[in-house]
CSV table of C-alpha atoms in Angstrom, one decimal:
chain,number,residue,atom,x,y,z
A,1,UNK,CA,68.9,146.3,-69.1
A,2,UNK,CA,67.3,146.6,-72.4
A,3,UNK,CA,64.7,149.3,-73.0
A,4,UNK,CA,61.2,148.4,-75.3
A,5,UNK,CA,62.8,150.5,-78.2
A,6,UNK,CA,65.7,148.0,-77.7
A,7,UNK,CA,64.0,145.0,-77.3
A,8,UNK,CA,62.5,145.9,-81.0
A,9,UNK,CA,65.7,146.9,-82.5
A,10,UNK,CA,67.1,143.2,-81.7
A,11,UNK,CA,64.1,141.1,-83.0
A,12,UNK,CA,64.5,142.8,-86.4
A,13,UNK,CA,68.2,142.5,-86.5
A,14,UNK,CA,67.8,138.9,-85.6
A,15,UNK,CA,64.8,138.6,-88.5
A,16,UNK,CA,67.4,140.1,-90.5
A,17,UNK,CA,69.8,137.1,-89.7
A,18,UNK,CA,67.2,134.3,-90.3
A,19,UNK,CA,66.6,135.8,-93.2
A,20,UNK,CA,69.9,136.3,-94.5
A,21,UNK,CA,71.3,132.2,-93.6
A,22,UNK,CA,68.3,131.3,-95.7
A,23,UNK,CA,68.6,133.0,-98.8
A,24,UNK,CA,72.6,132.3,-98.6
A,25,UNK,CA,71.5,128.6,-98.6
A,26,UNK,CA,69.1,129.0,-101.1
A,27,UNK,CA,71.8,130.7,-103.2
A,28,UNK,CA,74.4,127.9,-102.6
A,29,UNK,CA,71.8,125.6,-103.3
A,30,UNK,CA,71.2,127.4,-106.8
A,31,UNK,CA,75.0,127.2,-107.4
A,32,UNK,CA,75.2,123.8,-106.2
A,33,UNK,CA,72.4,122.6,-108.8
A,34,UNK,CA,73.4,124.1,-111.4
A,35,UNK,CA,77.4,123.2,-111.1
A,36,UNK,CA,77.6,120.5,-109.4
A,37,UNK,CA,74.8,118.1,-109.8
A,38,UNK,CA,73.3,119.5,-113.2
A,39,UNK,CA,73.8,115.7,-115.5
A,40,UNK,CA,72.2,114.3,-112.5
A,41,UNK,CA,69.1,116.6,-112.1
A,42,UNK,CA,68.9,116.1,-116.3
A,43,UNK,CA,69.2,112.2,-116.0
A,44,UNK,CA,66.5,111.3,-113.2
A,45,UNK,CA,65.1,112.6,-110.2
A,46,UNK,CA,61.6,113.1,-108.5
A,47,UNK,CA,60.8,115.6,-111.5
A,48,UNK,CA,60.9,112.2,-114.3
A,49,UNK,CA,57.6,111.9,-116.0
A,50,UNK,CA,57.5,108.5,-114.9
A,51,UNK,CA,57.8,109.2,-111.0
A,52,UNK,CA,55.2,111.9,-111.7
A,53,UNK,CA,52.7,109.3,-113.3
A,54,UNK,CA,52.9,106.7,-110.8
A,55,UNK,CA,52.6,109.4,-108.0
A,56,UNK,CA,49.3,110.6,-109.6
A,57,UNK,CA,48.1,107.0,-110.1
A,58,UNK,CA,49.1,105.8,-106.8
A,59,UNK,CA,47.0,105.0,-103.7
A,60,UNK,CA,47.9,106.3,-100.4
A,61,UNK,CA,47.6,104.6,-97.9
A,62,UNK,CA,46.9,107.1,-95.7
A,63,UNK,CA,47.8,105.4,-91.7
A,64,UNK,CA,51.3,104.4,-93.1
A,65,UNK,CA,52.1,107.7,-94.8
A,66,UNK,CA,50.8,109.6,-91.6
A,67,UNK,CA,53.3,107.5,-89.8
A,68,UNK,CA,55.9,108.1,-92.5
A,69,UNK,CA,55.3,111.6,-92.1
A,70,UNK,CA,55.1,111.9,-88.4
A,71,UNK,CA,58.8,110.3,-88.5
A,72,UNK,CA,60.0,112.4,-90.9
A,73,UNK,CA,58.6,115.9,-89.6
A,74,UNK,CA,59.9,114.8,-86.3
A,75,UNK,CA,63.3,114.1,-86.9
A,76,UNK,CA,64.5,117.7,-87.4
A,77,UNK,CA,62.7,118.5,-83.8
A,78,UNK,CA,64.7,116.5,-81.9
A,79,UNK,CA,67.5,117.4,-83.4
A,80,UNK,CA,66.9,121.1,-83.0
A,81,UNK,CA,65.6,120.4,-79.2
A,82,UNK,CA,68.8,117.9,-78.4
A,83,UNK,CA,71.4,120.4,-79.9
A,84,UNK,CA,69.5,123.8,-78.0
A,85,UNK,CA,70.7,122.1,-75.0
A,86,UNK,CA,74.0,122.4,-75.6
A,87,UNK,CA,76.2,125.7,-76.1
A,88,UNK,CA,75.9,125.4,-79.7
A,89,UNK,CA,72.1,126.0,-79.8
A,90,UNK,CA,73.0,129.5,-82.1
A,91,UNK,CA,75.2,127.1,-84.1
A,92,UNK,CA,72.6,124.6,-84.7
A,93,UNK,CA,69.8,127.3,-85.9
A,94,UNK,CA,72.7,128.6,-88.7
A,95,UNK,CA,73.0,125.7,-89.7
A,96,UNK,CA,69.3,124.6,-89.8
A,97,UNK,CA,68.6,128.0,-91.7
A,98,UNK,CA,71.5,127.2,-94.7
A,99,UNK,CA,70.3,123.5,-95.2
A,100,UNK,CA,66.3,125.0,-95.3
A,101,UNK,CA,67.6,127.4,-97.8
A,102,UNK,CA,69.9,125.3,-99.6
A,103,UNK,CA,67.6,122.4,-100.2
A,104,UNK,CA,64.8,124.9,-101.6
A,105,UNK,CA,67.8,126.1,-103.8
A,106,UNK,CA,68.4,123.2,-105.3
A,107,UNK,CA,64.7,121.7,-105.2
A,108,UNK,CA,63.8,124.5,-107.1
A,109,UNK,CA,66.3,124.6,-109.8
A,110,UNK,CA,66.0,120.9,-110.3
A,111,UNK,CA,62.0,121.6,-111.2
A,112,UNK,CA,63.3,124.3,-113.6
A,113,UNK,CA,65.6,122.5,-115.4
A,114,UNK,CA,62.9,119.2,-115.6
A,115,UNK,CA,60.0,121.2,-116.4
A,116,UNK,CA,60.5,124.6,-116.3
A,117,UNK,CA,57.6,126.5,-115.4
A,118,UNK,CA,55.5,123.6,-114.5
A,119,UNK,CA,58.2,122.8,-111.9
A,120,UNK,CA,57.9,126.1,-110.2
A,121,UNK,CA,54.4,125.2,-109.7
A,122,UNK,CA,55.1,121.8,-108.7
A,123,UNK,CA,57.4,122.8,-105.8
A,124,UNK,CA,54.8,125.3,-104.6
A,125,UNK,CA,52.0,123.2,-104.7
A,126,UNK,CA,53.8,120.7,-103.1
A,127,UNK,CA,54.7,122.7,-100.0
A,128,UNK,CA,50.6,123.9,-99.9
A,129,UNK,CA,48.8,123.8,-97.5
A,130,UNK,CA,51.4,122.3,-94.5
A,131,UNK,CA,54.6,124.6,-94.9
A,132,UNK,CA,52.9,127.7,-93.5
A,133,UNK,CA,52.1,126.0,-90.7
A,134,UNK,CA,55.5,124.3,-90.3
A,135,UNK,CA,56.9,127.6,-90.8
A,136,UNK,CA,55.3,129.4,-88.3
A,137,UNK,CA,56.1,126.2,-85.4
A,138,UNK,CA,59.9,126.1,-86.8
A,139,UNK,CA,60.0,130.2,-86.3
A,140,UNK,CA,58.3,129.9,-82.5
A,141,UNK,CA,61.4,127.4,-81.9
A,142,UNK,CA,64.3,128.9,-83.9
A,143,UNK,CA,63.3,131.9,-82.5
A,144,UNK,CA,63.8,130.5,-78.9
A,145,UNK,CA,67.3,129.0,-79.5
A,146,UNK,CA,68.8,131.8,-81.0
A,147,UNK,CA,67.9,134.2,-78.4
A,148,UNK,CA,68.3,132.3,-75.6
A,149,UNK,CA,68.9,133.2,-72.7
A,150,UNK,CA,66.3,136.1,-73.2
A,151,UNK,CA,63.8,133.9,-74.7
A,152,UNK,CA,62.4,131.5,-72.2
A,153,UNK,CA,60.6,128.5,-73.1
A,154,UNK,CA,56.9,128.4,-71.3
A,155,UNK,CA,53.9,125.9,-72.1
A,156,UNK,CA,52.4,128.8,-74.6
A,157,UNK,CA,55.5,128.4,-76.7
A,158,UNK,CA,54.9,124.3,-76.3
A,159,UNK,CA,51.1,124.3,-77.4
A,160,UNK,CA,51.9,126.7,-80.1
A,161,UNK,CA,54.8,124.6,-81.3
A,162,UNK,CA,52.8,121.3,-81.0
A,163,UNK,CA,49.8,123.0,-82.3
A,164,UNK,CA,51.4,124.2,-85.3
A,165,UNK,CA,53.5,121.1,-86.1
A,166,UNK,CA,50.3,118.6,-85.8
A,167,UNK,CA,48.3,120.8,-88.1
A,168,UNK,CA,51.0,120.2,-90.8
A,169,UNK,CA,51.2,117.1,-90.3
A,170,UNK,CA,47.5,116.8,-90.8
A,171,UNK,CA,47.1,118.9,-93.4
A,172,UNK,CA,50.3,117.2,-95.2
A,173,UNK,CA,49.1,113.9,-94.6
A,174,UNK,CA,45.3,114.4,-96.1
A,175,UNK,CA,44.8,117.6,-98.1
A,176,UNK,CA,48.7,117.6,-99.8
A,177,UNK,CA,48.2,114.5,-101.6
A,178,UNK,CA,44.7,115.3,-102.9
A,179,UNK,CA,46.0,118.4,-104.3
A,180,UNK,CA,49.1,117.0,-106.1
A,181,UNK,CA,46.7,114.4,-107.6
A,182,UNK,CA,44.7,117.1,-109.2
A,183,UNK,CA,47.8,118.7,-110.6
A,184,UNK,CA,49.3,115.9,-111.7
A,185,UNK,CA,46.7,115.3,-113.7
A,186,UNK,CA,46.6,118.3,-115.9
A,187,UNK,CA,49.9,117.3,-116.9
């Protein structure tokens, strides 16, 4: 049996983990950018001026992207919650934590390369308001899956998670796009 002090010392070797697939992602994702993909991030991409003008001129309507979004956010979920029933739950958090990583890798080198500091901006805004919230309900279930069977899944864990994930959504689907507008425009 595990003592407190013990129970401690695990959740910050396991933070340590998390921590450690994401950046290595995130790394790759770098690498991968730059070697790889480079005359394709140069030659178009979500970063082209044009994209970026008819994003900022464009109306959203808001019940479709709400769906769109719902479907999207979603996805991921039930992926994670179909593959933690299996035995390769620890597996399928790995590999969720190097393809988070990875695509913010290569997201963020490709705004570099298009627009340099601008594109650093771009990225962050573009994660503001929702990620945190997203982060924290992706943590609550991560969290569960990797140290199962110690971690047991309750309805606090279930509100929190829905909770969480609906206030991204929310604030994805109807304070994100405002504030990208706003950016864009001081291009």
């Amino acid at each position: 049996m595990l003592t407190r002090g013990g129970v401690f010392v695990r959740i910050r070797e396991n933070k340590k983990y998390f921590v450690l697939f994401c950046m290595l992602g995130f790394l790759i994702g770098i690498l991968y950018a730059n070697i790889v993909s480079k005359d394709y991030i140069t030659s178009m991409g979500i970063f082209n001026d044009f994209f970026l003008n008819q994003y900022a001129e464009t109306d959203i309507g808001m019940a479709e992207y709400a769906w769109y979004i719902v479907r999207i956010r979603m996805m991921p979920v039930i992926l994670l919650f179909a593959l933690g029933c299996t035995r390769i739950r620890k597996g399928a958090v790995v590999a969720f934590l190097l393809w988070t990583g990875f695509s913010c890798g290569m997201i963020m080198t490709s705004a570099i390369m298009k627009m340099g500091i601008k594109g650093i901006v771009l990225c962050l805004l573009a994660m503001t308001p929702q990620f945190a919230f997203y982060i924290a309900g992706y943590v609550v279930l991560l969290w569960h899956l990797f140290s199962y069977p110690e971690s047991k899944w309750n309805l606090t864990k279930t509100v929190c998670f829905l909770l969480l994930l609906a206030l991204g959504i929310v604030l994805e689907c109807y304070v994100n796009p405002v504030l990208m507008k706003m950016f864009l425009k001081t291009l």
